[in-house]
Short mmCIF file of C-alpha atoms in Angstrom, two decimals:
data_model
loop_
_atom_site.label_atom_id
_atom_site.label_comp_id
_atom_site.label_asym_id
_atom_site.label_seq_id
_atom_site.Cartn_x
_atom_site.Cartn_y
_atom_site.Cartn_z
CA MET A 1351 50.75 -12.72 72.26
CA ALA A 1352 48.25 -12.25 75.16
CA ARG A 1353 44.56 -11.49 73.80
CA LEU A 1354 42.69 -8.61 74.64
CA PRO A 1355 39.66 -8.78 76.40
CA THR A 1356 36.27 -7.79 74.76
CA PRO A 1357 35.01 -4.43 75.03
CA ALA A 1358 31.93 -4.16 76.77
CA TRP A 1359 30.07 -2.42 74.36
CA VAL A 1360 30.62 -4.71 71.37
CA ILE A 1361 29.78 -7.82 73.37
CA ALA A 1362 26.18 -5.09 74.26
CA ALA A 1363 26.02 -4.32 70.92
CA ALA A 1364 26.08 -8.55 69.90
CA LEU A 1365 23.60 -9.13 72.39
CA LEU A 1366 21.48 -6.11 71.35
CA LEU A 1367 21.85 -7.66 67.40
CA LEU A 1368 21.06 -11.02 68.80
CA LEU A 1369 17.84 -9.89 70.32
CA GLY A 1370 17.07 -7.60 67.64
CA GLY A 1371 16.96 -10.72 64.86
CA CYS A 1372 13.30 -11.68 66.08
CA ALA A 1373 11.48 -8.20 65.75
CA SER A 1374 8.54 -8.59 62.99
CA ARG A 1375 6.30 -5.88 62.63
CA PRO A 1376 2.36 -6.75 63.58
CA VAL A 1377 0.35 -8.92 61.41
CA ASN A 1378 -3.27 -7.73 60.63
CA PRO A 1379 -4.94 -11.31 60.98
CA PRO A 1380 -7.50 -12.56 57.88
CA LEU A 1381 -11.03 -12.97 57.95
CA ALA A 1382 -12.71 -16.13 57.96
CA HIS A 1383 -15.98 -14.87 56.84
CA ALA A 1384 -17.10 -10.79 55.33
CA ASP A 1385 -20.33 -10.42 57.35
CA PRO A 1386 -21.83 -6.41 56.77
CA ALA A 1387 -23.67 -7.05 60.10
CA THR A 1388 -20.34 -7.10 62.09
CA GLY A 1389 -17.50 -5.53 62.96
CA TYR A 1390 -16.94 -1.79 62.96
CA ARG A 1391 -18.32 0.03 60.61
CA TYR A 1392 -20.98 3.01 60.40
CA THR A 1393 -24.44 0.47 59.78
CA THR A 1394 -23.03 -0.67 63.38
CA ARG A 1395 -22.78 1.89 65.54
CA PRO A 1396 -25.66 3.26 68.05
CA HIS A 1397 -25.36 6.43 66.49
CA TYR A 1398 -26.99 4.65 63.11
CA SER A 1399 -30.85 4.70 63.15
CA LYS A 1400 -33.27 4.78 61.15
CA THR A 1401 -35.29 7.39 63.65
CA SER A 1402 -32.50 9.76 63.24
CA GLU A 1403 -33.08 12.62 61.05
CA ASN A 1404 -29.62 14.61 62.13
CA LEU A 1405 -25.95 13.25 61.13
CA VAL A 1406 -23.26 15.31 62.62
CA ILE A 1407 -19.90 14.68 61.32
CA LEU A 1408 -16.62 16.57 62.40
CA ALA A 1409 -14.11 16.33 59.74
CA PHE A 1410 -10.24 17.13 61.26
CA SER A 1411 -7.49 17.73 59.62
CA GLY A 1412 -3.92 16.93 59.12
CA GLY A 1413 -1.04 19.13 61.08
CA GLY A 1414 0.38 17.16 64.09
CA THR A 1415 -0.17 18.62 66.99
CA ARG A 1416 -0.61 21.78 65.56
CA ALA A 1417 -4.33 19.58 63.96
CA ALA A 1418 -4.67 17.35 67.29
CA ALA A 1419 -4.87 20.46 69.51
CA PHE A 1420 -7.16 22.65 67.50
CA SER A 1421 -9.55 19.32 66.91
CA TYR A 1422 -9.46 19.19 70.54
CA GLY A 1423 -11.15 22.98 71.26
CA VAL A 1424 -13.56 21.99 68.98
CA LEU A 1425 -14.39 18.70 71.02
CA GLU A 1426 -14.18 21.38 74.20
CA PHE A 1427 -16.51 23.38 72.63
CA LEU A 1428 -18.79 21.51 71.59
CA ARG A 1429 -18.99 19.24 74.86
CA ASN A 1430 -19.23 22.42 77.01
CA THR A 1431 -21.69 24.20 74.68
CA GLU A 1432 -25.49 23.29 75.53
CA VAL A 1433 -28.38 23.67 73.83
CA VAL A 1434 -32.20 23.54 74.35
CA GLY A 1435 -34.19 21.63 71.63
CA PRO A 1436 -37.61 22.73 70.03
CA ARG A 1437 -38.99 20.47 72.80
CA GLY A 1438 -37.35 22.57 76.17
CA VAL A 1439 -34.89 19.35 76.20
CA LYS A 1440 -31.00 20.21 76.76
CA SER A 1441 -28.52 18.24 75.86
CA ARG A 1442 -24.42 19.09 74.67
CA LEU A 1443 -23.65 19.66 70.89
CA LEU A 1444 -21.17 16.94 71.71
CA ASP A 1445 -24.10 14.23 72.00
CA HIS A 1446 -25.40 14.14 68.60
CA VAL A 1447 -22.21 14.31 67.00
CA GLY A 1448 -22.42 10.66 65.10
CA VAL A 1449 -19.02 10.20 62.68
CA ILE A 1450 -15.44 12.09 62.75
CA THR A 1451 -12.94 11.34 60.25
CA GLY A 1452 -9.56 12.03 60.73
CA VAL A 1453 -5.83 12.08 58.73
CA SER A 1454 -2.72 12.36 60.15
CA GLY A 1455 -2.49 14.58 63.76
CA GLY A 1456 -6.35 14.71 63.21
CA SER A 1457 -6.87 10.87 63.79
CA PHE A 1458 -4.91 10.69 67.44
CA THR A 1459 -7.70 13.51 68.46
CA ALA A 1460 -10.39 11.49 66.48
CA LEU A 1461 -9.19 8.04 67.99
CA ALA A 1462 -8.96 9.03 71.47
CA TYR A 1463 -12.25 10.76 71.80
CA GLY A 1464 -13.43 7.28 69.87
CA LEU A 1465 -12.19 5.50 72.63
CA TYR A 1466 -12.42 7.50 76.00
CA GLY A 1467 -14.95 9.55 75.22
CA ASP A 1468 -15.50 12.18 78.09
CA LYS A 1469 -12.79 10.32 79.97
CA LEU A 1470 -10.39 12.45 77.21
CA PHE A 1471 -10.74 15.77 78.65
CA ASP A 1472 -8.51 14.40 81.83
CA ASP A 1473 -5.89 14.25 80.75
CA TYR A 1474 -4.94 14.29 76.47
CA GLU A 1475 -3.40 17.50 76.90
CA GLN A 1476 -0.66 16.02 79.25
CA ARG A 1477 -0.69 12.01 77.63
CA PHE A 1478 -0.22 14.27 74.19
CA LEU A 1479 -0.76 17.13 73.26
CA LYS A 1480 2.04 19.20 75.69
CA ARG A 1481 4.65 16.48 75.12
CA ASP A 1482 7.53 16.40 73.01
CA VAL A 1483 6.25 13.24 71.00
CA GLN A 1484 8.39 14.03 68.26
CA GLY A 1485 11.28 14.03 70.78
CA GLU A 1486 10.59 11.06 71.95
CA ILE A 1487 10.47 9.33 68.10
CA THR A 1488 13.68 10.81 67.49
CA PHE A 1489 15.48 10.10 70.86
CA ARG A 1490 13.94 6.12 70.32
CA THR A 1491 15.14 6.18 66.51
CA LEU A 1492 18.59 7.42 67.96
CA ASN A 1493 19.21 4.70 70.96
CA PRO A 1494 20.97 1.89 69.74
CA ALA A 1495 18.11 -0.45 71.99
CA TYR A 1496 16.00 0.22 68.47
CA TRP A 1497 18.66 0.04 66.41
CA PRO A 1498 17.91 -4.00 65.56
CA SER A 1499 14.40 -3.63 65.22
CA LEU A 1500 14.86 -0.66 62.98
CA TRP A 1501 17.09 -2.81 60.98
CA SER A 1502 15.05 -5.93 60.51
CA GLY A 1503 13.26 -6.03 57.24
CA GLY A 1504 9.70 -5.49 58.55
CA TRP A 1505 9.61 -2.38 61.28
CA GLY A 1506 10.50 1.00 60.92
CA ARG A 1507 10.15 4.44 62.42
CA SER A 1508 6.44 3.45 62.07
CA GLU A 1509 6.30 0.71 64.16
CA LEU A 1510 8.32 2.24 66.26
CA ALA A 1511 6.47 5.40 66.42
CA ALA A 1512 2.95 3.22 66.97
CA ASP A 1513 4.52 1.35 69.62
CA LEU A 1514 5.37 4.67 71.43
CA TYR A 1515 1.93 6.31 70.98
CA ASP A 1516 0.34 2.69 72.25
CA GLU A 1517 2.26 3.87 75.72
CA ILE A 1518 1.39 7.21 76.04
CA LEU A 1519 -2.48 7.33 74.35
CA PHE A 1520 -3.99 3.88 73.52
CA ASN A 1521 -2.78 1.33 76.23
CA GLY A 1522 -2.80 -1.25 73.69
CA ALA A 1523 -6.93 -0.52 72.34
CA THR A 1524 -7.73 -1.71 69.16
CA PHE A 1525 -10.67 -1.37 67.08
CA GLY A 1526 -12.47 -3.78 68.68
CA ASP A 1527 -12.59 -1.93 71.77
CA LEU A 1528 -14.14 0.90 69.38
CA ASN A 1529 -16.30 -1.30 68.26
CA ARG A 1530 -18.10 -2.36 71.99
CA GLY A 1531 -17.77 0.89 72.80
CA GLN A 1532 -20.55 3.60 72.48
CA GLY A 1533 -19.03 6.57 70.70
CA PRO A 1534 -19.11 7.94 67.25
CA PHE A 1535 -17.97 6.18 64.34
CA ILE A 1536 -14.20 7.15 63.70
CA ILE A 1537 -12.68 7.35 60.18
CA ALA A 1538 -8.76 6.98 60.28
CA SER A 1539 -7.08 7.13 57.01
CA ALA A 1540 -4.08 6.73 55.72
CA THR A 1541 -2.79 6.84 51.79
CA ASP A 1542 -1.86 3.63 49.23
CA ILE A 1543 1.47 4.67 48.37
CA SER A 1544 1.26 2.48 45.26
CA THR A 1545 -2.00 4.16 43.81
CA GLY A 1546 -2.27 7.36 46.13
CA ALA A 1547 -5.83 5.93 46.96
CA ARG A 1548 -7.25 6.55 50.56
CA LEU A 1549 -7.32 3.69 53.20
CA PRO A 1550 -10.00 4.37 56.05
CA PHE A 1551 -9.31 2.09 58.97
CA THR A 1552 -13.37 0.32 58.74
CA GLN A 1553 -14.45 -2.43 58.87
CA ALA A 1554 -15.89 -2.54 55.20
CA THR A 1555 -12.88 -2.00 53.20
CA PHE A 1556 -11.12 -4.47 55.56
CA ASP A 1557 -14.18 -6.53 54.08
CA VAL A 1558 -11.80 -6.20 50.79
CA LEU A 1559 -8.75 -7.62 52.47
CA CYS A 1560 -10.67 -9.89 54.14
CA SER A 1561 -9.42 -8.97 56.81
CA ASP A 1562 -10.18 -9.05 60.96
CA LEU A 1563 -9.84 -4.87 62.04
CA ASN A 1564 -10.73 -5.87 65.45
CA ALA A 1565 -7.35 -6.93 66.22
CA VAL A 1566 -5.81 -4.21 64.37
CA ARG A 1567 -3.98 -1.46 67.59
CA LEU A 1568 -5.64 2.18 67.31
CA SER A 1569 -2.23 3.01 67.37
CA ARG A 1570 -0.80 1.51 64.34
CA ALA A 1571 -3.73 3.56 62.54
CA ALA A 1572 -2.76 6.45 64.09
CA ALA A 1573 1.28 5.86 62.99
CA ALA A 1574 -0.40 5.00 59.12
CA SER A 1575 -2.38 7.71 59.05
CA SER A 1576 0.68 10.13 60.12
CA ALA A 1577 3.64 8.07 58.52
CA VAL A 1578 4.97 11.52 56.67
CA PRO A 1579 6.68 9.99 53.58
CA VAL A 1580 10.38 9.98 54.18
CA VAL A 1581 10.32 11.27 57.75
CA LEU A 1582 8.16 8.05 58.43
CA THR A 1583 8.48 4.66 57.24
CA PRO A 1584 5.41 3.19 55.65
CA VAL A 1585 3.45 1.01 57.57
CA THR A 1586 2.48 -2.56 55.59
CA LEU A 1587 -0.74 -4.36 55.68
CA ASN A 1588 -0.57 -7.86 54.83
CA ASN A 1589 -4.08 -8.79 51.75
CA TYR A 1590 -6.47 -11.84 51.82
CA GLY A 1591 -8.54 -10.47 49.62
CA GLY A 1592 -10.79 -13.14 47.34
CA ASN A 1593 -10.46 -15.06 50.67
CA CYS A 1594 -13.53 -14.82 52.82
CA GLY A 1595 -16.55 -14.45 50.02
CA TYR A 1596 -17.13 -10.56 49.96
CA THR A 1597 -19.58 -8.75 47.71
CA PRO A 1598 -20.28 -5.24 48.06
CA PRO A 1599 -23.02 -4.32 49.04
CA ASP A 1600 -26.18 -3.83 46.27
CA TRP A 1601 -26.64 -0.16 46.60
CA ILE A 1602 -22.94 0.10 45.36
CA LYS A 1603 -22.76 -2.25 42.53
CA PRO A 1604 -24.18 0.39 39.94
CA PHE A 1605 -21.77 2.44 40.33
CA ILE A 1606 -19.02 -0.36 40.16
CA ASP A 1607 -20.66 -2.30 37.80
CA ALA A 1608 -21.60 0.82 35.29
CA ALA A 1609 -19.69 2.20 31.82
CA ASP A 1610 -21.44 5.56 32.57
CA PRO A 1611 -22.00 5.92 36.00
CA PRO A 1612 -24.94 8.59 36.82
CA ARG A 1613 -23.57 11.97 37.96
CA PRO A 1614 -22.59 13.44 40.44
CA ALA A 1615 -20.62 10.22 41.76
CA ALA A 1616 -17.41 10.33 39.26
CA ARG A 1617 -15.00 10.69 42.32
CA ALA A 1618 -17.15 8.36 44.32
CA THR A 1619 -17.41 5.67 42.19
CA ARG A 1620 -13.61 6.18 41.54
CA HIS A 1621 -13.04 5.45 44.75
CA LEU A 1622 -15.06 2.54 44.54
CA LYS A 1623 -12.85 1.01 42.44
CA GLU A 1624 -10.04 1.60 43.90
CA GLY A 1625 -11.54 0.05 46.54
CA ALA A 1626 -11.63 -2.93 44.64
CA GLU A 1627 -8.84 -3.62 43.47
CA LEU A 1628 -7.70 -4.17 46.83
CA GLU A 1629 -9.22 -8.13 46.48
CA ASP A 1630 -6.60 -8.40 43.89
CA SER A 1631 -4.04 -10.37 46.52
CA VAL A 1632 -2.51 -12.48 44.38
CA ASN A 1633 -0.65 -9.66 42.54
CA ARG A 1634 -0.65 -7.31 45.88
CA PRO A 1635 -0.62 -9.45 48.87
CA TYR A 1636 1.00 -6.68 50.41
CA ILE A 1637 -0.54 -2.94 50.91
CA HIS A 1638 1.97 -0.05 52.39
CA VAL A 1639 0.61 3.01 53.12
CA VAL A 1640 1.86 6.41 54.05
CA ASP A 1641 0.43 9.63 55.65
CA GLY A 1642 -3.69 10.18 55.07
CA GLY A 1643 -2.67 13.74 54.63
CA VAL A 1644 -1.22 12.61 51.04
CA SER A 1645 -4.42 11.68 49.72
CA ASP A 1646 -6.93 13.99 51.80
CA ASN A 1647 -5.60 16.72 54.22
CA LEU A 1648 -9.12 17.24 55.31
CA GLY A 1649 -10.16 13.82 56.25
CA MET A 1650 -13.31 15.04 54.15
CA ARG A 1651 -13.34 12.04 50.51
CA ALA A 1652 -15.23 10.09 52.75
CA VAL A 1653 -18.06 12.83 53.02
CA LEU A 1654 -17.86 14.10 49.52
CA ASP A 1655 -17.89 10.90 48.40
CA ALA A 1656 -21.30 10.17 50.36
CA LEU A 1657 -23.13 13.25 49.39
CA GLU A 1658 -21.89 11.97 45.54
CA LEU A 1659 -23.90 8.36 46.25
CA MET A 1660 -26.70 9.71 47.93
CA GLU A 1661 -27.49 12.16 45.30
CA ALA A 1662 -26.86 9.42 42.62
CA LEU A 1663 -28.80 7.00 44.31
CA HIS A 1664 -31.70 9.49 44.63
CA LEU A 1665 -31.41 10.64 40.70
CA VAL A 1666 -31.65 7.29 39.65
CA GLY A 1667 -34.85 6.45 42.12
CA GLN A 1668 -33.34 4.12 44.61
CA PRO A 1669 -32.61 4.01 48.80
CA THR A 1670 -29.78 5.25 50.24
CA PRO A 1671 -27.92 4.32 53.72
CA LEU A 1672 -28.91 7.85 54.81
CA ASP A 1673 -32.49 8.28 53.18
CA HIS A 1674 -33.70 9.46 57.18
CA THR A 1675 -31.60 12.14 56.98
CA ARG A 1676 -32.77 15.85 57.14
CA ARG A 1677 -29.73 17.77 58.41
CA ILE A 1678 -26.45 16.76 57.56
CA VAL A 1679 -24.20 19.02 59.81
CA VAL A 1680 -20.25 19.16 58.82
CA PHE A 1681 -17.95 20.78 60.79
CA VAL A 1682 -14.90 20.89 58.45
CA VAL A 1683 -11.85 21.35 60.91
CA ASN A 1684 -8.91 22.96 59.25
CA SER A 1685 -5.68 23.39 60.97
CA LEU A 1686 -3.69 24.70 57.53
CA SER A 1687 -1.02 26.64 58.49
CA THR A 1688 0.80 29.28 56.04
CA PRO A 1689 4.13 30.74 57.10
CA LYS A 1690 5.62 33.52 55.25
CA THR A 1691 8.81 32.71 53.35
CA ALA A 1692 10.80 35.05 52.16
CA TRP A 1693 12.26 33.49 49.58
CA ASP A 1694 10.94 35.74 46.86
CA LYS A 1695 13.52 39.02 48.83
CA SER A 1696 16.69 36.99 47.84
CA GLU A 1697 18.51 36.50 44.49
CA SER A 1698 19.14 33.27 45.41
CA SER A 1699 17.31 30.27 44.92
CA PRO A 1700 15.75 28.19 48.15
CA GLY A 1701 17.76 24.43 49.14
CA THR A 1702 16.53 21.52 48.06
CA LEU A 1703 14.89 20.30 51.42
CA GLU A 1704 12.69 23.53 51.63
CA ILE A 1705 11.39 23.19 47.89
CA LEU A 1706 10.53 19.68 48.59
CA VAL A 1707 8.64 20.35 51.56
CA LYS A 1708 6.85 22.82 49.82
CA ALA A 1709 6.45 20.62 46.18
CA THR A 1710 4.43 18.50 48.57
CA GLY A 1711 2.25 20.82 50.97
CA VAL A 1712 1.33 22.94 48.06
CA PRO A 1713 -0.81 20.40 46.17
CA ILE A 1714 -2.67 19.35 49.66
CA ASP A 1715 -3.57 22.62 50.69
CA HIS A 1716 -4.84 24.07 47.41
CA TYR A 1717 -6.91 20.61 47.47
CA SER A 1718 -7.90 21.38 51.17
CA TYR A 1719 -9.48 24.54 49.78
CA GLU A 1720 -11.17 22.66 47.03
CA ALA A 1721 -12.81 20.08 49.10
CA THR A 1722 -14.20 22.19 51.16
CA GLU A 1723 -15.54 24.32 48.11
CA LEU A 1724 -16.89 21.39 46.58
CA LEU A 1725 -19.35 20.86 50.45
CA LYS A 1726 -19.69 24.53 50.27
CA ASP A 1727 -21.19 23.61 46.20
CA SER A 1728 -23.50 21.09 47.28
CA GLN A 1729 -25.11 22.78 50.11
CA ALA A 1730 -26.39 25.93 47.25
CA ARG A 1731 -27.36 23.19 45.22
CA TRP A 1732 -29.59 20.69 47.13
CA HIS A 1733 -30.91 23.98 48.72
CA SER A 1734 -31.89 25.71 45.44
CA MET A 1735 -33.22 22.33 43.76
CA SER A 1736 -35.45 22.08 47.25
CA GLN A 1737 -36.37 25.70 46.40
CA VAL A 1738 -37.60 24.77 43.33
CA ARG A 1739 -39.34 21.95 44.22
CA GLN A 1740 -41.46 23.67 46.84
CA SER A 1741 -42.55 25.69 44.04
CA SER A 1742 -45.87 25.79 42.74
CA ALA A 1743 -44.71 25.58 39.37
CA PHE A 1744 -42.38 22.65 40.06
CA LYS A 1745 -46.17 21.01 42.18
CA ALA A 1746 -48.02 22.21 38.66
CA ASN A 1747 -45.82 20.98 36.57
CA LYS A 1748 -46.44 16.75 35.50
CA ASP A 1749 -43.82 15.98 33.51
CA ALA A 1750 -41.76 13.10 34.90
CA ALA A 1751 -38.47 14.26 33.10
CA VAL A 1752 -38.67 17.32 34.64
CA ALA A 1753 -38.93 16.20 38.40
CA THR A 1754 -35.96 13.46 37.25
CA THR A 1755 -33.87 16.26 36.63
CA LEU A 1756 -34.99 18.56 39.92
CA ARG A 1757 -34.12 15.70 42.21
CA THR A 1758 -31.70 15.67 45.04
CA PRO A 1759 -31.55 14.13 48.62
CA ASP A 1760 -34.41 15.93 50.57
CA ALA A 1761 -31.74 16.81 53.39
CA THR A 1762 -30.02 20.26 54.26
CA ILE A 1763 -26.43 20.55 54.73
CA TYR A 1764 -24.40 22.56 56.99
CA ALA A 1765 -20.63 23.74 55.75
CA ILE A 1766 -19.23 25.07 59.06
CA ASP A 1767 -15.76 26.23 58.24
CA VAL A 1768 -13.65 25.90 61.59
CA SER A 1769 -10.11 27.15 59.95
CA PHE A 1770 -7.85 30.03 60.91
CA ALA A 1771 -8.81 31.72 58.13
CA GLN A 1772 -12.09 32.96 59.73
CA LEU A 1773 -10.67 33.98 62.83
CA GLU A 1774 -11.38 38.27 63.47
CA ASP A 1775 -8.26 38.57 65.64
CA LYS A 1776 -5.57 39.15 62.94
CA ALA A 1777 -2.71 38.93 65.69
CA GLU A 1778 -4.15 35.39 66.16
CA LEU A 1779 -4.04 34.25 62.85
CA ALA A 1780 -0.68 35.39 62.23
CA TYR A 1781 0.20 33.53 65.81
CA LEU A 1782 -1.19 30.49 64.38
CA ASN A 1783 -0.25 30.48 60.81
CA GLU A 1784 3.51 30.71 62.15
CA LEU A 1785 3.20 26.80 64.04
CA PRO A 1786 4.86 24.00 62.68
CA THR A 1787 3.92 20.85 61.26
CA SER A 1788 5.51 18.90 64.47
CA PHE A 1789 4.19 17.20 66.89
CA SER A 1790 6.07 19.13 69.51
CA LEU A 1791 4.54 22.55 69.85
CA PRO A 1792 4.64 24.68 73.48
CA PRO A 1793 1.82 24.55 75.81
CA GLU A 1794 1.16 28.10 75.35
CA ALA A 1795 0.48 27.33 71.67
CA VAL A 1796 -1.92 23.99 72.17
CA ASP A 1797 -4.30 26.97 74.65
CA ARG A 1798 -4.38 29.38 72.66
CA LEU A 1799 -5.47 26.65 69.19
CA ARG A 1800 -7.88 25.07 71.62
CA ALA A 1801 -9.57 28.81 72.10
CA ALA A 1802 -9.80 29.45 68.77
CA ALA A 1803 -11.63 26.81 67.44
CA GLY A 1804 -14.50 27.82 70.04
CA LYS A 1805 -14.21 31.81 68.85
CA ILE A 1806 -14.50 30.82 65.23
CA ILE A 1807 -17.96 27.56 65.75
CA LEU A 1808 -19.21 30.79 67.32
CA ALA A 1809 -19.23 33.27 64.98
CA SER A 1810 -19.80 30.85 61.79
CA PRO A 1811 -22.96 32.33 60.13
CA ASP A 1812 -23.97 28.51 59.52
CA PHE A 1813 -23.25 27.44 63.19
CA GLN A 1814 -26.04 30.48 64.15
CA ARG A 1815 -27.88 29.48 60.77
CA LEU A 1816 -28.04 25.78 62.15
CA LEU A 1817 -29.20 27.01 65.80
CA ARG A 1818 -31.92 28.92 64.29
CA ASP A 1819 -33.34 26.43 61.90
CA VAL A 1820 -33.06 23.42 64.33
CA GLY A 1821 -35.00 25.80 66.94
CA ALA A 1822 -32.62 25.61 69.54
CA ARG A 1823 -30.65 27.85 71.31
CA ILE A 1824 -26.81 28.05 73.39
CA VAL A 1825 -27.97 28.31 77.36
CA ALA A 1826 -24.88 27.97 78.54
CA GLU A 1827 -21.88 29.08 75.75
CA PRO A 1828 -18.70 27.40 76.26
CA ALA A 1829 -16.50 28.50 79.06
CA GLN A 1830 -13.15 30.32 78.06
CA THR A 1831 -10.28 28.03 77.57
CA ARG A 1832 -7.77 28.04 79.42
CA PRO A 1833 -4.00 27.01 80.17
CA SER A 1834 -4.30 24.23 82.19
CA ALA A 1835 -1.22 23.36 84.85
CA PRO A 1836 1.92 22.52 84.07
#
């Protein structure tokens, strides 16, 4: 009986399987010795200076391309807004930014600006914001050429996405490139799926893992920060903790070691202890991380933890890393949207998928609100204590206990809420609220998000107060954001 020839597609599939058998995930390398004076951390950045009195922080939320475009609009506003300081020196507001935190969609804008600086404004829209990134990920997932890799044990959809992000945006750059650059300190965060703890991609965190962050690609950090559970796979990190001589900084030890740490550092202390648990590489040789929005959708946990630690250290008379800082300006860039549903108009209950999406999103949205309110609470408390300390009655009181009770850092906090809810144009608010959380938006939506960010900042009472307090004035209001050429 004649033997039928093997179909060409079978041969092609076999070759693909053979070639894909070697696919494996990238491995973050071990660190021989943890050195707090090196690596990508805030205290090694050029913006960290013992003579600088101002710390400007941008906190970029999650929300896919909606978040990436909205946070990009904030960068555009700060770049295009020129101020004159008390001594007549002109500068852009963007030049004063020292730290940018980002989760999920916001991490792309944060990391890309940290890498490219002003060059980002040349092509970020075309390379990422106005690109159907979600469609390209879907195409690769359905493309048989990628199936062997996707079927391998350690290379999932998030690694596929990371490779795409590398091709279209990051060009193979690593945290070593950020470390050598002169830009602000970027904190992109993911979530440890085992503990629910926030995992920021900083050398301080990777010291505990005994791993060298400099070798980690920015695209992989962005993929981890935006790895939505179920839709995308977790990103896996190797844990070498306990093998590089790591010891916590001296100023942290009182909070880790104390059975009852000084208030108000409870949340910050919990995060420090969660971080310390990463040292257990014997029982946790691998750390699996997912979307940073699961633990902190505003990128505000790092900011709130730092403020709590500053306040607690000050309370017990200890020096803090930010003792020289007099103004802490936080732009809370929140692209949370609240699309309406018609569920309550129908007797039929929502479907399983709809409930799942809502059930995961609502707690995150509520935490976003609470995080902003906690920042405003710290702002009000520090301001009140400062006024009391300046009063004549306080200065005349020599009671040490009273002085200790009223002790808070001397810095002034400015909490600038950049969220859709602050828009005065209700029609525009309704439009932005209906934008989906995806990595694909129409060009018009991207342009309207960019323009909205500047309008909200300019109308912010806290932003106007900041300008008055530093004796600055806007000499060139930001140009109207225009749609870019197709």
